[in-house]
CSV table of C-alpha atoms in Angstrom, one decimal:
chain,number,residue,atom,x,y,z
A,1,UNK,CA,-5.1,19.1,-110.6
A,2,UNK,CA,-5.5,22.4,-108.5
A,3,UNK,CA,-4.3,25.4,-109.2
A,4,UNK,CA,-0.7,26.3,-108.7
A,5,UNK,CA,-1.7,28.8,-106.1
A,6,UNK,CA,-2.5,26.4,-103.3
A,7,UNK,CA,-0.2,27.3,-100.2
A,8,UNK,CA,2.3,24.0,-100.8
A,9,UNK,CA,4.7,24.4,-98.9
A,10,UNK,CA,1.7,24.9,-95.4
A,11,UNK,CA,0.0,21.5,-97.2
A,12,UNK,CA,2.9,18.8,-97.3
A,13,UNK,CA,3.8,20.0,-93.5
A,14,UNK,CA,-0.1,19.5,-92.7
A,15,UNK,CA,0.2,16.2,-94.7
A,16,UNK,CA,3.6,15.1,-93.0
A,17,UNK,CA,1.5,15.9,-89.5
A,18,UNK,CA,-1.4,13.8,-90.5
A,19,UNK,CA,-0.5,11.0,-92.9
A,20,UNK,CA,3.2,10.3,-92.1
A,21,UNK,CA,2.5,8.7,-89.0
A,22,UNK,CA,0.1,6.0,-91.1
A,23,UNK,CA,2.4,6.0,-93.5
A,24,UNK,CA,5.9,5.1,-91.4
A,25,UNK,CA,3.2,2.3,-90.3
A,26,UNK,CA,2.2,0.4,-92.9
A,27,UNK,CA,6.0,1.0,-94.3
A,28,UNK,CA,7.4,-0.7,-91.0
A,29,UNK,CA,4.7,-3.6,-91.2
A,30,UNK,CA,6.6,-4.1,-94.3
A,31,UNK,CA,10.2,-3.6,-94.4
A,32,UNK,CA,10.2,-5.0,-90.3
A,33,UNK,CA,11.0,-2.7,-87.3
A,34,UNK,CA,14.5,-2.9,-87.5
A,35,UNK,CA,14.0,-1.0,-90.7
A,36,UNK,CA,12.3,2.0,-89.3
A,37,UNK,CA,14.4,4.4,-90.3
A,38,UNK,CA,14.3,2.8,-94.3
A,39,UNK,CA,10.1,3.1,-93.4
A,40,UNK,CA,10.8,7.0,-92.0
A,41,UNK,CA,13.2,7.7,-95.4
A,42,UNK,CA,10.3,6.7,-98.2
A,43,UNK,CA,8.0,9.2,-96.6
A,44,UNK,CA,10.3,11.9,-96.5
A,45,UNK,CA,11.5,11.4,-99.9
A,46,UNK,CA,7.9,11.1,-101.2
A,47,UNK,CA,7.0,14.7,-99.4
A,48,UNK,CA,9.4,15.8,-101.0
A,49,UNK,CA,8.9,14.8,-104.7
A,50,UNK,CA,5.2,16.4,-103.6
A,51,UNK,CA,6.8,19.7,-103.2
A,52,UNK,CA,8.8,19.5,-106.4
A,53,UNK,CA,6.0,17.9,-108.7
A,54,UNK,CA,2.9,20.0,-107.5
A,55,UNK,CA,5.1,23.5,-107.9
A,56,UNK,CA,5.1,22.6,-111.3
A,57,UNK,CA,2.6,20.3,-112.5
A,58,UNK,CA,0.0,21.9,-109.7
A,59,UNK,CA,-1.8,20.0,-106.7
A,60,UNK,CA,-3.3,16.9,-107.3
A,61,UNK,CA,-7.5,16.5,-106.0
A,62,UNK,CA,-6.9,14.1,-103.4
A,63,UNK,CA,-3.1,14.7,-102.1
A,64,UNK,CA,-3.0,12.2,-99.5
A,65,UNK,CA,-3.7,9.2,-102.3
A,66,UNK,CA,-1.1,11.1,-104.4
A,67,UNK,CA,1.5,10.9,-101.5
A,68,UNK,CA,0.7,6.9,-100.8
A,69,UNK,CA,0.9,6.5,-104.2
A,70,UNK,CA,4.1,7.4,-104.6
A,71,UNK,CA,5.4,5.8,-101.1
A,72,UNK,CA,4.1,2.5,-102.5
A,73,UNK,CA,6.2,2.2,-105.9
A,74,UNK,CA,9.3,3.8,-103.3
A,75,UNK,CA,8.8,1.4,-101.5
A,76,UNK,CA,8.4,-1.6,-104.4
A,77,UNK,CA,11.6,-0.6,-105.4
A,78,UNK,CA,12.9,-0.6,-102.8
A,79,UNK,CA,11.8,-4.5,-102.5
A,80,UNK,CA,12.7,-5.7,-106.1
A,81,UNK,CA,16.1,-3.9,-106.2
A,82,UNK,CA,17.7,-4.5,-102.4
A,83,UNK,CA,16.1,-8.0,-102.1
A,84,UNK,CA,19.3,-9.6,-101.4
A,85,UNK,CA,20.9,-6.9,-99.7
A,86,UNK,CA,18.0,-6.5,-96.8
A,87,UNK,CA,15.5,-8.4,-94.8
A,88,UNK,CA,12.1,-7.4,-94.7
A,89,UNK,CA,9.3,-8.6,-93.2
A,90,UNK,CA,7.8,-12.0,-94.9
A,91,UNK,CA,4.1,-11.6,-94.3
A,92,UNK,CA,3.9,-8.4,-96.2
A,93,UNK,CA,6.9,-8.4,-98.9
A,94,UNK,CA,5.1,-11.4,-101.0
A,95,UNK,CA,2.2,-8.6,-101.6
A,96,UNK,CA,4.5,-6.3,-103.4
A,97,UNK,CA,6.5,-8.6,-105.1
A,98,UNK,CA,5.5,-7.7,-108.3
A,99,UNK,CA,3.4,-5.0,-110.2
A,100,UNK,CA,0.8,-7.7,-110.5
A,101,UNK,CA,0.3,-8.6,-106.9
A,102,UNK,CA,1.4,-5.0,-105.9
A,103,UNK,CA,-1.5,-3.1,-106.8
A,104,UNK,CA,-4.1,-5.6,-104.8
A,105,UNK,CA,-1.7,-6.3,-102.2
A,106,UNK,CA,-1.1,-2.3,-101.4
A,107,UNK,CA,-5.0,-1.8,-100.9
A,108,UNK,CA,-5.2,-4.4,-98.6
A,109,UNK,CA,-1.8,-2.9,-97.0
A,110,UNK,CA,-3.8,0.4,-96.5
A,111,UNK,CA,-7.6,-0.5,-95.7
A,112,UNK,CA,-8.7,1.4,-93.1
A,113,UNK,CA,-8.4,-0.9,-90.4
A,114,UNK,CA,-5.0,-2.2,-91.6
A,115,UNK,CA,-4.1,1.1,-91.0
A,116,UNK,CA,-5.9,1.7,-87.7
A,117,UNK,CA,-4.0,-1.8,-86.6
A,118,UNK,CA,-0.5,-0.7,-88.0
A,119,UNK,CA,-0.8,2.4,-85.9
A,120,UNK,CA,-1.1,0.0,-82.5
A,121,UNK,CA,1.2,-2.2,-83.4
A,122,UNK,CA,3.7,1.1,-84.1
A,123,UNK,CA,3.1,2.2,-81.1
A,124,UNK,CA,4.0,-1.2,-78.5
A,125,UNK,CA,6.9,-1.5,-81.1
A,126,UNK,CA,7.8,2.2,-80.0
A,127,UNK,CA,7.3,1.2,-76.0
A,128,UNK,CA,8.9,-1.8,-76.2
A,129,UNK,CA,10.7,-2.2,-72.7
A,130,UNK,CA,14.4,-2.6,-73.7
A,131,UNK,CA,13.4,1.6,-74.8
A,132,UNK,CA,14.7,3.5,-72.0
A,133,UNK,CA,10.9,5.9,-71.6
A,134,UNK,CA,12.5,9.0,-72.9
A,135,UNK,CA,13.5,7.6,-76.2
A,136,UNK,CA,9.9,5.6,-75.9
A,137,UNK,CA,8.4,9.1,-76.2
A,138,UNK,CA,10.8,10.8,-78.7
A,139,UNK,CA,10.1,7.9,-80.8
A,140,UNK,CA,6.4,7.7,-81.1
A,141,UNK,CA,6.3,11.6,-81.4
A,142,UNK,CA,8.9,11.0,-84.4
A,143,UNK,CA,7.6,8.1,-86.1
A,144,UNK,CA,3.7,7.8,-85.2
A,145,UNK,CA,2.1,11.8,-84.3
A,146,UNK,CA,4.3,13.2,-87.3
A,147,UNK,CA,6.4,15.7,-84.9
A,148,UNK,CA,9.9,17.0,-86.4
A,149,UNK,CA,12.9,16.9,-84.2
A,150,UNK,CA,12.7,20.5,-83.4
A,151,UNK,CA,9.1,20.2,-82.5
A,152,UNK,CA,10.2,17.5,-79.8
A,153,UNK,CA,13.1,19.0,-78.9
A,154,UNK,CA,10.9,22.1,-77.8
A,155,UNK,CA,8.6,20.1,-76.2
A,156,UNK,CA,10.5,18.4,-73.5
A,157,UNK,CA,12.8,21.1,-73.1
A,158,UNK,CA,16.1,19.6,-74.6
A,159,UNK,CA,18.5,19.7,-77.5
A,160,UNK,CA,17.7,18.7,-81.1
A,161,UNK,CA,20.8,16.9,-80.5
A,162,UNK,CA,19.8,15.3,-77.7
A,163,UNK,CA,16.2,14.2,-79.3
A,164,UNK,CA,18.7,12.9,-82.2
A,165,UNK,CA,20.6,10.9,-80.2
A,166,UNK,CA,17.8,9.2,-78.2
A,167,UNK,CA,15.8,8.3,-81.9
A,168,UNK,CA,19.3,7.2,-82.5
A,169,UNK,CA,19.4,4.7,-79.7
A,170,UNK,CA,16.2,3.4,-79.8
A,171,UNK,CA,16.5,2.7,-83.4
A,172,UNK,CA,19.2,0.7,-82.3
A,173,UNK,CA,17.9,-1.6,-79.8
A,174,UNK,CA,14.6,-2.3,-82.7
A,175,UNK,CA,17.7,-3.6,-85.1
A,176,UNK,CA,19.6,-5.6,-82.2
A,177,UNK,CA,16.9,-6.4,-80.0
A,178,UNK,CA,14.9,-7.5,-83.3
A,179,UNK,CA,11.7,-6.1,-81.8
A,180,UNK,CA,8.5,-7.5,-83.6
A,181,UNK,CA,6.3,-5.0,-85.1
A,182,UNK,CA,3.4,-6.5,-83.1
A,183,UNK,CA,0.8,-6.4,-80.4
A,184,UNK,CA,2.2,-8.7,-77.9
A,185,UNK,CA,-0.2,-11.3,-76.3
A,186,UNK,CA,-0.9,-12.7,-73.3
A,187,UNK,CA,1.2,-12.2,-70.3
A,188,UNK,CA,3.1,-9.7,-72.2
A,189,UNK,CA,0.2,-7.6,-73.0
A,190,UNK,CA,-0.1,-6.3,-69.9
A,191,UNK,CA,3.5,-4.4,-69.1
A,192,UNK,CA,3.8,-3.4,-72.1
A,193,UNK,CA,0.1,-1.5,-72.3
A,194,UNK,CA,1.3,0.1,-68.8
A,195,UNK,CA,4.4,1.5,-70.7
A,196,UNK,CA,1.9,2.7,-73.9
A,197,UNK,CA,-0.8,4.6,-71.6
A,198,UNK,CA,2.3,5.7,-69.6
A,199,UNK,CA,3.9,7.4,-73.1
A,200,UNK,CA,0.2,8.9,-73.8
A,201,UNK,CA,-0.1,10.4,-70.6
A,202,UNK,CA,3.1,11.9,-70.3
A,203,UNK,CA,2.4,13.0,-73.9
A,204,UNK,CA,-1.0,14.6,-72.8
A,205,UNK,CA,0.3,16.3,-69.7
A,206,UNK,CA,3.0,18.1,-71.8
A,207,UNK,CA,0.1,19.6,-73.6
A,208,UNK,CA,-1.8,20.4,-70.8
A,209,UNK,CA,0.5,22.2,-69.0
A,210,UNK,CA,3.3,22.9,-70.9
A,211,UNK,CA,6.2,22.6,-69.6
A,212,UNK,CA,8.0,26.0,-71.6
A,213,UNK,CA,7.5,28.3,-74.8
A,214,UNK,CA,5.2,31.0,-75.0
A,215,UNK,CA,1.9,28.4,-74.9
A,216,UNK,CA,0.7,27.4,-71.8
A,217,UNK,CA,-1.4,24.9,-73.1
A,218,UNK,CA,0.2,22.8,-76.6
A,219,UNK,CA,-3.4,21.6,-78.1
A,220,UNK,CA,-1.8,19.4,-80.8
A,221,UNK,CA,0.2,17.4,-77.9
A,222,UNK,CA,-3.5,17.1,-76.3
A,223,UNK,CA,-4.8,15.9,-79.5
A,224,UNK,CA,-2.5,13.6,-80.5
A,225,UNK,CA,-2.5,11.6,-76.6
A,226,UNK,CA,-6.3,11.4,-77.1
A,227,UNK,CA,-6.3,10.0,-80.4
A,228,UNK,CA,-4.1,7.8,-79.9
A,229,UNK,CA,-5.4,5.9,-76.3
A,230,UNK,CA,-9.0,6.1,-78.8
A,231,UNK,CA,-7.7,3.9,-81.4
A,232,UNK,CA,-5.8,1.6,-79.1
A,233,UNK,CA,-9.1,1.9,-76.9
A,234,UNK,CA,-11.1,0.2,-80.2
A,235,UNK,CA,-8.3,-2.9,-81.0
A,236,UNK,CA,-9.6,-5.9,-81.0
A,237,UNK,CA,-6.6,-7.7,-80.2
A,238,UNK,CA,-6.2,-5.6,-76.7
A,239,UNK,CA,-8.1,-7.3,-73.6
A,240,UNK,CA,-8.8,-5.5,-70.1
A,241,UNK,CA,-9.1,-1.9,-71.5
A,242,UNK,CA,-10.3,-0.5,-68.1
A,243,UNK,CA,-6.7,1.5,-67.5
A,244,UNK,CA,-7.4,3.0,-71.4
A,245,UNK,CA,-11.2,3.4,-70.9
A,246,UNK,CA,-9.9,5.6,-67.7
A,247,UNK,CA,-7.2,7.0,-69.1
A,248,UNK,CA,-9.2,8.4,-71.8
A,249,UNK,CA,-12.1,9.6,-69.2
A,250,UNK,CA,-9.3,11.7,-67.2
A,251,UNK,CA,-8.1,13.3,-70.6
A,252,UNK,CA,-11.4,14.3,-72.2
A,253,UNK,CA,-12.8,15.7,-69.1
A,254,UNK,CA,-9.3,17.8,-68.5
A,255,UNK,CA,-9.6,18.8,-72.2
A,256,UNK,CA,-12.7,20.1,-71.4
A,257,UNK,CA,-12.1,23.1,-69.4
A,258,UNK,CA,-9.3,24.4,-72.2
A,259,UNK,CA,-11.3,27.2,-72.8
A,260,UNK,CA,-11.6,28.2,-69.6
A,261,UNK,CA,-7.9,28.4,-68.4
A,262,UNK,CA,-6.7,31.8,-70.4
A,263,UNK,CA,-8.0,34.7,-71.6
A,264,UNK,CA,-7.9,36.5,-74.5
A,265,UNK,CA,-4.7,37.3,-73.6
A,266,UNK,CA,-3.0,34.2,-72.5
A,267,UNK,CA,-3.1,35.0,-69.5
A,268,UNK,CA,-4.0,31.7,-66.7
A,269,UNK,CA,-7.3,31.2,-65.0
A,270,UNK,CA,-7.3,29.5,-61.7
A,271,UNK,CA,-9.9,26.8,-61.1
A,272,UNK,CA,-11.7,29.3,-59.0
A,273,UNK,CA,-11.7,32.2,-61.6
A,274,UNK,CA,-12.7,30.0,-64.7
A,275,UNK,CA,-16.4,30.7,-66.4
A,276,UNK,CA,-17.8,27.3,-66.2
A,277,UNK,CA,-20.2,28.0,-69.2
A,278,UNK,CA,-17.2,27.7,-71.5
A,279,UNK,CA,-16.3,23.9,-70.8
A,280,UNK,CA,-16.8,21.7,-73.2
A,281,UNK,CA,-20.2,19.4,-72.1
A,282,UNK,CA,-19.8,16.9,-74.6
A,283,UNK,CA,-16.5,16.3,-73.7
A,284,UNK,CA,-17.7,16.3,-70.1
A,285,UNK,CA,-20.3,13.9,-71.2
A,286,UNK,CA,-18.1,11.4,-73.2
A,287,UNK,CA,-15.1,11.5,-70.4
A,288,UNK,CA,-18.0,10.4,-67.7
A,289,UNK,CA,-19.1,7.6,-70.1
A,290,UNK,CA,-15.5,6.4,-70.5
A,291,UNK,CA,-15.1,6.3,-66.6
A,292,UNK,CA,-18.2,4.5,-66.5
A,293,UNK,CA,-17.0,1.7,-68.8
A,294,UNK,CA,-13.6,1.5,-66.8
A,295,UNK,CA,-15.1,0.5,-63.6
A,296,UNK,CA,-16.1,-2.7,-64.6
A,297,UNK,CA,-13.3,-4.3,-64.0
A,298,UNK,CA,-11.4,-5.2,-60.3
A,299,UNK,CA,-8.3,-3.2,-60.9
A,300,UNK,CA,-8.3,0.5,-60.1
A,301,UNK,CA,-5.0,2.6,-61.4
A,302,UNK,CA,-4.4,5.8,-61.2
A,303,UNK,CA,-5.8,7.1,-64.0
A,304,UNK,CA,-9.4,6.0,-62.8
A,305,UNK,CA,-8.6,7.8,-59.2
A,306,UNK,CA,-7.6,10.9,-61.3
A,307,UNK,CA,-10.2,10.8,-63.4
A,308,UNK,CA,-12.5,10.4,-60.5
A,309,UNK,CA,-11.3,13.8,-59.2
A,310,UNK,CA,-11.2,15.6,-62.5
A,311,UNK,CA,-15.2,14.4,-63.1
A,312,UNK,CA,-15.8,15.9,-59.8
A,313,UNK,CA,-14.3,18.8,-60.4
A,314,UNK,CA,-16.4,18.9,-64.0
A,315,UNK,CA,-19.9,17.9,-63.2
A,316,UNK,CA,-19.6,20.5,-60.0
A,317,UNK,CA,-21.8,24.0,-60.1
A,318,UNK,CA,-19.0,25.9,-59.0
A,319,UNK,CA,-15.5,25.2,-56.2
A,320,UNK,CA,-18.3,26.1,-53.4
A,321,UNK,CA,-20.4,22.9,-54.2
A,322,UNK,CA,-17.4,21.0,-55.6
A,323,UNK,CA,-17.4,17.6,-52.8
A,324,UNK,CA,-13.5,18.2,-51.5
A,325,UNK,CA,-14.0,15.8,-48.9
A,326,UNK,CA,-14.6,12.8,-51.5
A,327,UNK,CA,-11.4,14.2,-53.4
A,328,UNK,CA,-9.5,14.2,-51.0
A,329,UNK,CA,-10.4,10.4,-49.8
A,330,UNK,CA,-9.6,9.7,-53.1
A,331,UNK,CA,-5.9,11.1,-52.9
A,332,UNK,CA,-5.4,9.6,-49.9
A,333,UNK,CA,-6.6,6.3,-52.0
A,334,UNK,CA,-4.0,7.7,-54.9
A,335,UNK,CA,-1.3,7.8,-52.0
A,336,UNK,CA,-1.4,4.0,-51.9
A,337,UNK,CA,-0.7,3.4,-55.5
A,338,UNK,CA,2.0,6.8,-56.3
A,339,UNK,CA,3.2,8.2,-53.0
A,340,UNK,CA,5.1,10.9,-54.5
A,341,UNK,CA,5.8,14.4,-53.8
A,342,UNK,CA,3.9,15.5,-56.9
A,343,UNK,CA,0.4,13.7,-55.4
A,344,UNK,CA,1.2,15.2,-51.9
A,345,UNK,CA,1.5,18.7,-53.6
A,346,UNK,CA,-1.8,18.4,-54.8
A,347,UNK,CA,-3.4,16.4,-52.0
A,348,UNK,CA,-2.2,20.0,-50.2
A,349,UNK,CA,-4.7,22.3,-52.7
A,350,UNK,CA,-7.5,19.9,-51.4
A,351,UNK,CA,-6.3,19.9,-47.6
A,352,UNK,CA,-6.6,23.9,-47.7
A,353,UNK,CA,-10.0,23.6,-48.7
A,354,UNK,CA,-11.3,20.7,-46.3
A,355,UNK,CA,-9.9,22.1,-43.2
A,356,UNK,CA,-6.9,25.2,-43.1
A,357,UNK,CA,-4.7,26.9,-45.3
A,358,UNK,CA,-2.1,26.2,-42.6
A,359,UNK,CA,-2.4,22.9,-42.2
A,360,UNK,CA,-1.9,22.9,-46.1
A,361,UNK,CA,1.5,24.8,-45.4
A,362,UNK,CA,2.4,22.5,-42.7
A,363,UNK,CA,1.9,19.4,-45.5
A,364,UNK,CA,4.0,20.9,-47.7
A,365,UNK,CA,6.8,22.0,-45.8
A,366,UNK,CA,7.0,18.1,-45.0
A,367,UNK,CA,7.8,17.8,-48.7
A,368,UNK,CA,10.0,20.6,-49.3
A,369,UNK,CA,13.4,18.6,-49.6
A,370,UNK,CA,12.3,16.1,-52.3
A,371,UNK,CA,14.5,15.9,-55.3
A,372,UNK,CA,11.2,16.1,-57.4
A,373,UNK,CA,10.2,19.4,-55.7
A,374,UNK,CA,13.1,21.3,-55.5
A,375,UNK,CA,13.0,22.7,-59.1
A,376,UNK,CA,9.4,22.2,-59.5
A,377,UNK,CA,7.7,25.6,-60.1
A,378,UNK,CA,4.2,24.4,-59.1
A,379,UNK,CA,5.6,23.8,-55.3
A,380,UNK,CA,6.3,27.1,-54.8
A,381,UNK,CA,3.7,28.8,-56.7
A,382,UNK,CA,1.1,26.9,-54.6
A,383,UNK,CA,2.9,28.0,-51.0
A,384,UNK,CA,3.2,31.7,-52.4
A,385,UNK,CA,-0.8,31.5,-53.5
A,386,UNK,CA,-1.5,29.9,-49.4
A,387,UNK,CA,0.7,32.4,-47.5
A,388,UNK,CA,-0.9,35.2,-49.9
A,389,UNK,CA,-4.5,33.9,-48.6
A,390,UNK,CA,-3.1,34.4,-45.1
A,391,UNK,CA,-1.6,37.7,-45.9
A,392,UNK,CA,1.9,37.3,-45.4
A,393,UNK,CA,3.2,39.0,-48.4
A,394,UNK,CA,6.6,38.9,-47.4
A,395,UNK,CA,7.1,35.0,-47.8
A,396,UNK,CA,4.2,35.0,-50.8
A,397,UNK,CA,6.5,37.1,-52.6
A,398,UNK,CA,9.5,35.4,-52.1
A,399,UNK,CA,8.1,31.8,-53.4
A,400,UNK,CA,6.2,33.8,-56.0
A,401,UNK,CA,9.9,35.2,-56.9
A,402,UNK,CA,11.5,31.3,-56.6
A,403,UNK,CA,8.8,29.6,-59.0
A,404,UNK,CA,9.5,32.5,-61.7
A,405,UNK,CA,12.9,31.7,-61.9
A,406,UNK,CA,11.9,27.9,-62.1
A,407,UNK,CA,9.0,28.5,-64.7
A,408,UNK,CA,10.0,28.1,-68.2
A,409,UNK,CA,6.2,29.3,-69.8
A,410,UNK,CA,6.5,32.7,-71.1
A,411,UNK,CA,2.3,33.4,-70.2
A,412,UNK,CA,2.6,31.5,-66.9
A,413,UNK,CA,6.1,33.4,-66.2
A,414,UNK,CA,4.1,36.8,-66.9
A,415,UNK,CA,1.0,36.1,-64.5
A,416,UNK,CA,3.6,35.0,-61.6
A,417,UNK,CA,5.4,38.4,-62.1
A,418,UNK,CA,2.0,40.6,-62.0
A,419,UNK,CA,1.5,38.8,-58.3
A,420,UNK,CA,4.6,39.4,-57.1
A,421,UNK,CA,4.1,42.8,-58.2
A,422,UNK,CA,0.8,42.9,-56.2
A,423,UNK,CA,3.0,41.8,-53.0
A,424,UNK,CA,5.3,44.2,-53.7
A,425,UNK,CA,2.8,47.3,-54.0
A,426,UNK,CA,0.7,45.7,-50.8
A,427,UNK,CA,3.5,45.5,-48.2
């Protein structure tokens, strides 16, 4: 045991970030999906018998093999004693039967790749399409990266009651739809991956650019999206991994450049401002070998068009040699696939580079009455940041004034406030 001065309290939340996710897993493969929330009550209870034992009896060497140690006889009781009252899942059940079988049958429960496999097969069961997508992404948070309600609830800028209600529902359809915890197979597969890398990237993009809270960049969503699409990426069972191989490309090489996009102070770096020596090159590296390995295929989704752009963006010296006319063939190539308001916004950044900051303006003007602009900070910081370049502080300081009261990033809010000020002072 270790000493009774170990931080406990700071090492069952790191453990409930880390292991519960694996552990709800291999808990699910056995008590079925429509037991989910039976799977999500045996870790909780085991965390906390791990804060009551170790305050006491001190924390043991290896606490993660404590924790599944304790989930496992949870969990065999949990077998033996509601048998009758509950249906579990058959394949996996007969292995704990007993104390006999239990102890073999729980190691091959939790080899490594069992585990690696549980984890996929979590996370089609959590983007299964009778899900409506929010609850999709509140539930793999939840259940597979180990987030608490709060946690999500912050995240996607909503009520803990609200993140409880949509856990609630999707819980739900698992028990009435009587979801399989399983990869599905042929003609299936193939939806249902679109939904997963769909629920990664929305995951990832939170991180990225948060969307409130005091960080403008949540590294832990970032994480979690790319270690997710990696182990997915490595299934056996999962054919025509182009969209994840791409996927994966676009998120690496966007990781890269964290360290570029604030200073010490928080405060955001545009593209144009960002020391280059502080990306990442072996993320660079390994994102350029992912998009390599997703162009063997026919198909081309977005996320290889995007990740097309970002690598051009990454393996350029600086924006002066960056090759805008190739990105912005490749948004007009994006335009076929998502024509929306969000792609034309950005297609705009390129157009003012190409050819004229007017002509930019003119583009998005053409937008400006799309429901998916109208509250969308980003629209109006980017026309405040084009009529600035032109001068015309007036109208720069009036959009820079609108996406201030639309941004919800404390850091992001701050920088938007010191260029309005600049207007202000200039005029």
């Amino acid at each position: 045991m270790a000493n009774n001065e170990t931080d406990i309290p700071g090492l069952v939340t790191h453990l409930f970030r880390h292991e519960s996710g694996k552990l709800v897993s291999v808990l699910t493969k056995i008590f079925g999906a429509k037991n989910l929330g039976l799977a999500e009550d045996v870790v909780q209870d085991a965390l906390l018998d791990a804060i009551e034992q170790w305050k006491y009896k001190g924390v043991p060497e290896n606490p993660a093999a404590w924790l599944y140690k304790v989930a496992k006889y949870k969990a065999l009781n949990i077998v033996n004693h509601e048998k009758y009252k509950r249906q579990y899942s058959s394949d996996a059940v007969h292995l704990l039967q007993s104390e006999s079988t239990a102890g073999p049958g729980w190691e091959q429960l939790f080899s490594e790749q069992q585990i690696l496999d549980d984890q996929v097969r979590m996370m089609f069961t959590c983007c299964h399409p009778s899900i409506s997508p929010d609850s999709q992404v509140a539930l793999t948070l939840k259940t597979l990266c180990g987030f608490s309600i709060p946690e999500i609830a912050k995240a996607f800028i909503t009520s803990e009651e609200n993140i409880n209600k949509r856990l609630v529902r999707a819980r739900q359809k698992l028990r009435e739809d009587k979801i399989a915890f399983d990869v599905p197979a042929g003609k299936d597969l193939e939806p249902r991956l679109g939904s997963v890398l769909e629920t990664i990237y929305l995951l990832f993009n939170e991180g990225y650019a948060a969307s409130h809270g005091d960080a403008f960049i949540r590294y832990e969503l970032c994480e979690e999206a790319i270690r997710i699409a990696g182990i997915i990426s490595s299934h056996p069972l999962i054919t025509g991994k182009e969209n994840i191989y791409a996927l994966l490309s676009l998120m690496l090489l966007n990781a890269s450049r964290f360290k570029s996009r604030q200073d010490n102070d928080g405060t955001i770096i545009e593209l144009d401002g960002q020391n280059r020596s502080l990306w990442d090159k072996d993320l660079i590296q390994k994102g350029v070998s992912f998009l390599d390995r997703s162009m063997t295929g026919n198909s081309v989704s977005r996320y290889h068009i995007l990740a097309t752009i970002s690598a051009h963006h990454c393996t350029a010296a600086g924006t002066e040699t960056t090759d805008w006319q190739s990105i912005l063939s490749l948004y007009d190539n994006l335009l076929q696939i998502d024509n929306s308001a969000i792609v034309l916004l950005n297609r705009a950044v390129v157009i003012s580079r190409v050819f004229t900051v007017q002509k930019a303006i003119n583009e998005l003007e053409k937008i400006k009455n799309d429901p998916l602009i109208k509250n969308y900070q980003y629209y109006y910081s980017t026309l405040a940041e084009f009529y600035l370049k032109q001068k015309r502080l007036p109208e720069a300081g009036k959009y820079f004034a609108k996406a201030i009261e639309l941004s919800s990033v404390q850091s992001e809010k701050d920088a938007l406030q010191r260029k309005l000020s600049n207007c202000y002072s200039a005029s």
